PDB file of C-alpha atoms and ligand atoms in Angstrom:
ATOM      1  CA  MET A   1       0.000   0.000   0.000  1.00  0.00           C
ATOM      2  CA  SER A   2       1.408   3.379  -0.954  1.00  0.00           C
ATOM      3  CA  VAL A   3       1.297   6.332   1.348  1.00  0.00           C
ATOM      4  CA  LYS A   4      -0.617   9.286  -0.096  1.00  0.00           C
ATOM      5  CA  GLN A   5       1.735  12.148  -0.679  1.00  0.00           C
ATOM      6  CA  LEU A   6       0.745  15.437   0.928  1.00  0.00           C
ATOM      7  CA  PRO A   7       1.060  18.516  -1.287  1.00  0.00           C
ATOM      8  CA  LYS A   8       4.045  20.747  -0.803  1.00  0.00           C
ATOM      9  CA  TRP A   9       3.458  24.168   0.684  1.00  0.00           C
ATOM     10  CA  ASN A  10       3.660  25.877  -2.683  1.00  0.00           C
ATOM     11  CA  GLU A  11       1.127  23.466  -4.194  1.00  0.00           C
ATOM     12  CA  MET A  12      -1.577  24.242  -1.657  1.00  0.00           C
ATOM     13  CA  ALA A  13      -4.446  26.658  -2.311  1.00  0.00           C
ATOM     14  CA  ILE A  14      -4.003  30.077  -0.775  1.00  0.00           C
ATOM     15  CA  GLY A  15      -6.137  30.500   2.338  1.00  0.00           C
ATOM     16  CA  GLY A  16      -6.785  33.076   5.012  1.00  0.00           C
ATOM     17  CA  VAL A  17      -6.852  35.938   2.546  1.00  0.00           C
ATOM     18  CA  ILE A  18      -8.818  39.026   3.500  1.00  0.00           C
ATOM     19  CA  ALA A  19      -9.765  40.350   0.098  1.00  0.00           C
ATOM     20  CA  ASN A  20     -11.905  43.146   1.460  1.00  0.00           C
ATOM     21  CA  PRO A  21     -10.359  44.626   4.635  1.00  0.00           C
ATOM     22  CA  GLY A  22     -12.893  45.982   7.090  1.00  0.00           C
ATOM     23  CA  ASN A  23     -15.642  43.595   6.047  1.00  0.00           C
ATOM     24  CA  SER A  24     -16.101  42.356   9.624  1.00  0.00           C
ATOM     25  CA  LEU A  25     -18.335  45.406  10.099  1.00  0.00           C
ATOM     26  CA  GLU A  26     -20.844  43.706   7.803  1.00  0.00           C
ATOM     27  CA  TYR A  27     -21.224  40.793  10.192  1.00  0.00           C
ATOM     28  CA  LYS A  28     -23.358  41.738  13.157  1.00  0.00           C
ATOM     29  CA  THR A  29     -22.141  39.509  15.952  1.00  0.00           C
ATOM     30  CA  GLY A  30     -24.283  40.799  18.774  1.00  0.00           C
ATOM     31  CA  ASP A  31     -27.609  39.137  18.085  1.00  0.00           C
ATOM     32  CA  TRP A  32     -27.269  36.117  20.355  1.00  0.00           C
ATOM     33  CA  LYS A  33     -26.813  37.858  23.700  1.00  0.00           C
ATOM     34  CA  VAL A  34     -29.346  37.260  26.475  1.00  0.00           C
ATOM     35  CA  LEU A  35     -28.270  40.205  28.628  1.00  0.00           C
ATOM     36  CA  MET A  36     -27.476  43.665  27.357  1.00  0.00           C
ATOM     37  CA  PRO A  37     -25.616  46.499  29.087  1.00  0.00           C
ATOM     38  CA  VAL A  38     -27.431  49.765  29.692  1.00  0.00           C
ATOM     39  CA  ILE A  39     -25.415  52.780  30.780  1.00  0.00           C
ATOM     40  CA  ASP A  40     -26.895  55.178  33.317  1.00  0.00           C
ATOM     41  CA  GLN A  41     -25.665  58.506  31.985  1.00  0.00           C
ATOM     42  CA  GLU A  42     -26.330  60.171  35.336  1.00  0.00           C
ATOM     43  CA  LYS A  43     -23.992  57.802  37.183  1.00  0.00           C
ATOM     44  CA  CYS A  44     -21.322  57.516  34.485  1.00  0.00           C
ATOM     45  CA  THR A  45     -18.192  59.524  35.337  1.00  0.00           C
ATOM     46  CA  ARG A  46     -16.683  59.167  31.823  1.00  0.00           C
ATOM     47  CA  CYS A  47     -13.683  57.236  33.131  1.00  0.00           C
ATOM     48  CA  ARG A  48     -13.486  55.230  29.886  1.00  0.00           C
ATOM     49  CA  ILE A  49     -12.812  51.907  31.598  1.00  0.00           C
ATOM     50  CA  CYS A  50     -15.747  50.165  29.857  1.00  0.00           C
ATOM     51  CA  TRP A  51     -14.446  51.356  26.493  1.00  0.00           C
ATOM     52  CA  TYR A  52     -11.036  49.985  27.362  1.00  0.00           C
ATOM     53  CA  VAL A  53     -12.110  46.537  28.613  1.00  0.00           C
ATOM     54  CA  CYS A  54     -14.776  45.643  26.059  1.00  0.00           C
ATOM     55  CA  PRO A  55     -13.410  42.717  24.024  1.00  0.00           C
ATOM     56  CA  ASP A  56     -15.633  43.549  21.067  1.00  0.00           C
ATOM     57  CA  SER A  57     -15.009  47.291  20.846  1.00  0.00           C
ATOM     58  CA  ALA A  58     -18.739  47.680  21.356  1.00  0.00           C
ATOM     59  CA  ILE A  59     -18.544  50.656  23.690  1.00  0.00           C
ATOM     60  CA  LEU A  60     -18.858  53.848  21.721  1.00  0.00           C
ATOM     61  CA  GLU A  61     -17.185  57.076  22.764  1.00  0.00           C
ATOM     62  CA  LEU A  62     -19.436  59.668  21.242  1.00  0.00           C
ATOM     63  CA  ASP A  63     -18.544  63.284  20.683  1.00  0.00           C
ATOM     64  CA  LYS A  64     -21.816  64.254  22.316  1.00  0.00           C
ATOM     65  CA  SER A  65     -22.093  66.387  25.427  1.00  0.00           C
ATOM     66  CA  TYR A  66     -24.306  65.496  28.356  1.00  0.00           C
ATOM     67  CA  ILE A  67     -25.466  67.622  31.285  1.00  0.00           C
ATOM     68  CA  THR A  68     -26.439  65.746  34.436  1.00  0.00           C
ATOM     69  CA  LYS A  69     -29.460  66.672  36.500  1.00  0.00           C
ATOM     70  CA  LYS A  70     -27.060  68.232  38.999  1.00  0.00           C
ATOM     71  CA  GLY A  71     -25.634  70.447  36.257  1.00  0.00           C
ATOM     72  CA  ARG A  72     -22.328  68.736  35.573  1.00  0.00           C
ATOM     73  CA  THR A  73     -21.340  68.912  31.909  1.00  0.00           C
ATOM     74  CA  TYR A  74     -19.475  66.134  30.163  1.00  0.00           C
ATOM     75  CA  LYS A  75     -18.076  66.537  26.660  1.00  0.00           C
ATOM     76  CA  VAL A  76     -18.378  62.880  25.704  1.00  0.00           C
ATOM     77  CA  THR A  77     -21.021  60.216  26.093  1.00  0.00           C
ATOM     78  CA  TYR A  78     -20.442  56.485  26.287  1.00  0.00           C
ATOM     79  CA  ASP A  79     -22.980  54.240  24.653  1.00  0.00           C
ATOM     80  CA  VAL A  80     -23.242  50.653  23.481  1.00  0.00           C
ATOM     81  CA  ASN A  81     -23.190  49.414  19.910  1.00  0.00           C
ATOM     82  CA  TYR A  82     -25.646  46.539  20.262  1.00  0.00           C
ATOM     83  CA  ASP A  83     -24.843  45.255  16.778  1.00  0.00           C
ATOM     84  CA  PHE A  84     -21.543  43.975  18.139  1.00  0.00           C
ATOM     85  CA  CYS A  85     -22.035  43.704  21.920  1.00  0.00           C
ATOM     86  CA  LYS A  86     -22.162  40.038  22.905  1.00  0.00           C
ATOM     87  CA  GLY A  87     -23.456  40.657  26.414  1.00  0.00           C
ATOM     88  CA  CYS A  88     -20.402  39.336  28.233  1.00  0.00           C
ATOM     89  CA  GLY A  89     -20.855  41.826  31.086  1.00  0.00           C
ATOM     90  CA  MET A  90     -17.223  42.800  31.442  1.00  0.00           C
ATOM     91  CA  CYS A  91     -18.069  46.486  31.130  1.00  0.00           C
ATOM     92  CA  ALA A  92     -20.620  46.214  33.946  1.00  0.00           C
ATOM     93  CA  GLN A  93     -18.205  44.212  36.064  1.00  0.00           C
ATOM     94  CA  GLU A  94     -15.402  46.755  35.699  1.00  0.00           C
ATOM     95  CA  CYS A  95     -17.338  50.014  35.874  1.00  0.00           C
ATOM     96  CA  PRO A  96     -16.071  51.586  39.107  1.00  0.00           C
ATOM     97  CA  VAL A  97     -19.323  53.409  39.851  1.00  0.00           C
ATOM     98  CA  LYS A  98     -21.705  50.620  38.779  1.00  0.00           C
ATOM     99  CA  ALA A  99     -23.249  52.773  36.085  1.00  0.00           C
ATOM    100  CA  ILE A 100     -23.913  49.786  33.820  1.00  0.00           C
ATOM    101  CA  ASP A 101     -26.778  47.377  34.374  1.00  0.00           C
ATOM    102  CA  MET A 102     -27.077  44.091  32.510  1.00  0.00           C
ATOM    103  CA  VAL A 103     -30.727  43.681  31.597  1.00  0.00           C
ATOM    104  CA  PRO A 104     -32.534  40.867  29.760  1.00  0.00           C
ATOM    105  CA  VAL A 105     -32.856  41.280  26.022  1.00  0.00           C
ATOM    106  CA  GLU A 106     -36.475  41.581  25.007  1.00  0.00           C
ATOM    107  CA  VAL A 107     -37.331  38.922  22.452  1.00  0.00           C
ATOM    108  CA  ALA A 108     -39.872  40.159  19.936  1.00  0.00           C
TER     109      ALA A 108
HETATM  110  S1  SF4 B 201     -16.802  52.418  33.124  1.00  0.00           S
HETATM  111 FE1  SF4 B 201     -18.708  53.235  33.969  1.00  0.00          FE
HETATM  112  S2  SF4 B 201     -18.197  55.304  34.650  1.00  0.00           S
HETATM  113 FE2  SF4 B 201     -16.544  54.621  33.305  1.00  0.00          FE
HETATM  114  S3  SF4 B 201     -17.141  55.418  31.271  1.00  0.00           S
HETATM  115 FE3  SF4 B 201     -17.948  53.332  31.416  1.00  0.00          FE
HETATM  116  S4  SF4 B 201     -20.044  53.555  32.198  1.00  0.00           S
HETATM  117 FE4  SF4 B 201     -18.973  55.472  32.574  1.00  0.00          FE
HETATM  118  S1  SF4 B 202     -21.348  43.420  27.577  1.00  0.00           S
HETATM  119 FE1  SF4 B 202     -19.295  42.775  26.856  1.00  0.00          FE
HETATM  120  S2  SF4 B 202     -19.387  42.991  24.620  1.00  0.00           S
HETATM  121 FE2  SF4 B 202     -21.102  44.162  25.459  1.00  0.00          FE
HETATM  122  S3  SF4 B 202     -20.344  46.259  25.655  1.00  0.00           S
HETATM  123 FE3  SF4 B 202     -20.027  45.224  27.636  1.00  0.00          FE
HETATM  124  S4  SF4 B 202     -17.932  44.428  27.543  1.00  0.00           S
HETATM  125 FE4  SF4 B 202     -18.566  44.895  25.443  1.00  0.00          FE
END
């Protein structure tokens, strides 16, 4: 019995090619979460920790000012991009002022 010869490296089909860089934005990966983070803008101190720890870059740092009920003005607002948030809860876990609640996703 003969042993099947494996192809040499230069005989193999090219794989792992990203022909269209940036196309991951077309694939919404956040639709299977069961819990979703909601940021309380009144509690948020704009420390940016949630933005830093999110493994899916799903925390948005928006160039949008916000004035709290007590009159404090912030120049940025943090929000969640639910198209890519997978509901892991790391942002809520790490928020130092507990401004993020994980709430059940409403199923239509
Ligand atoms: S970690 Fe909490 S306080 Fe800091 S920016 Fe995010 S929501 Fe705001
Ligand atoms: S729940 Fe997880 S994926 Fe969603 S915004 Fe927070 S850290 Fe990112």
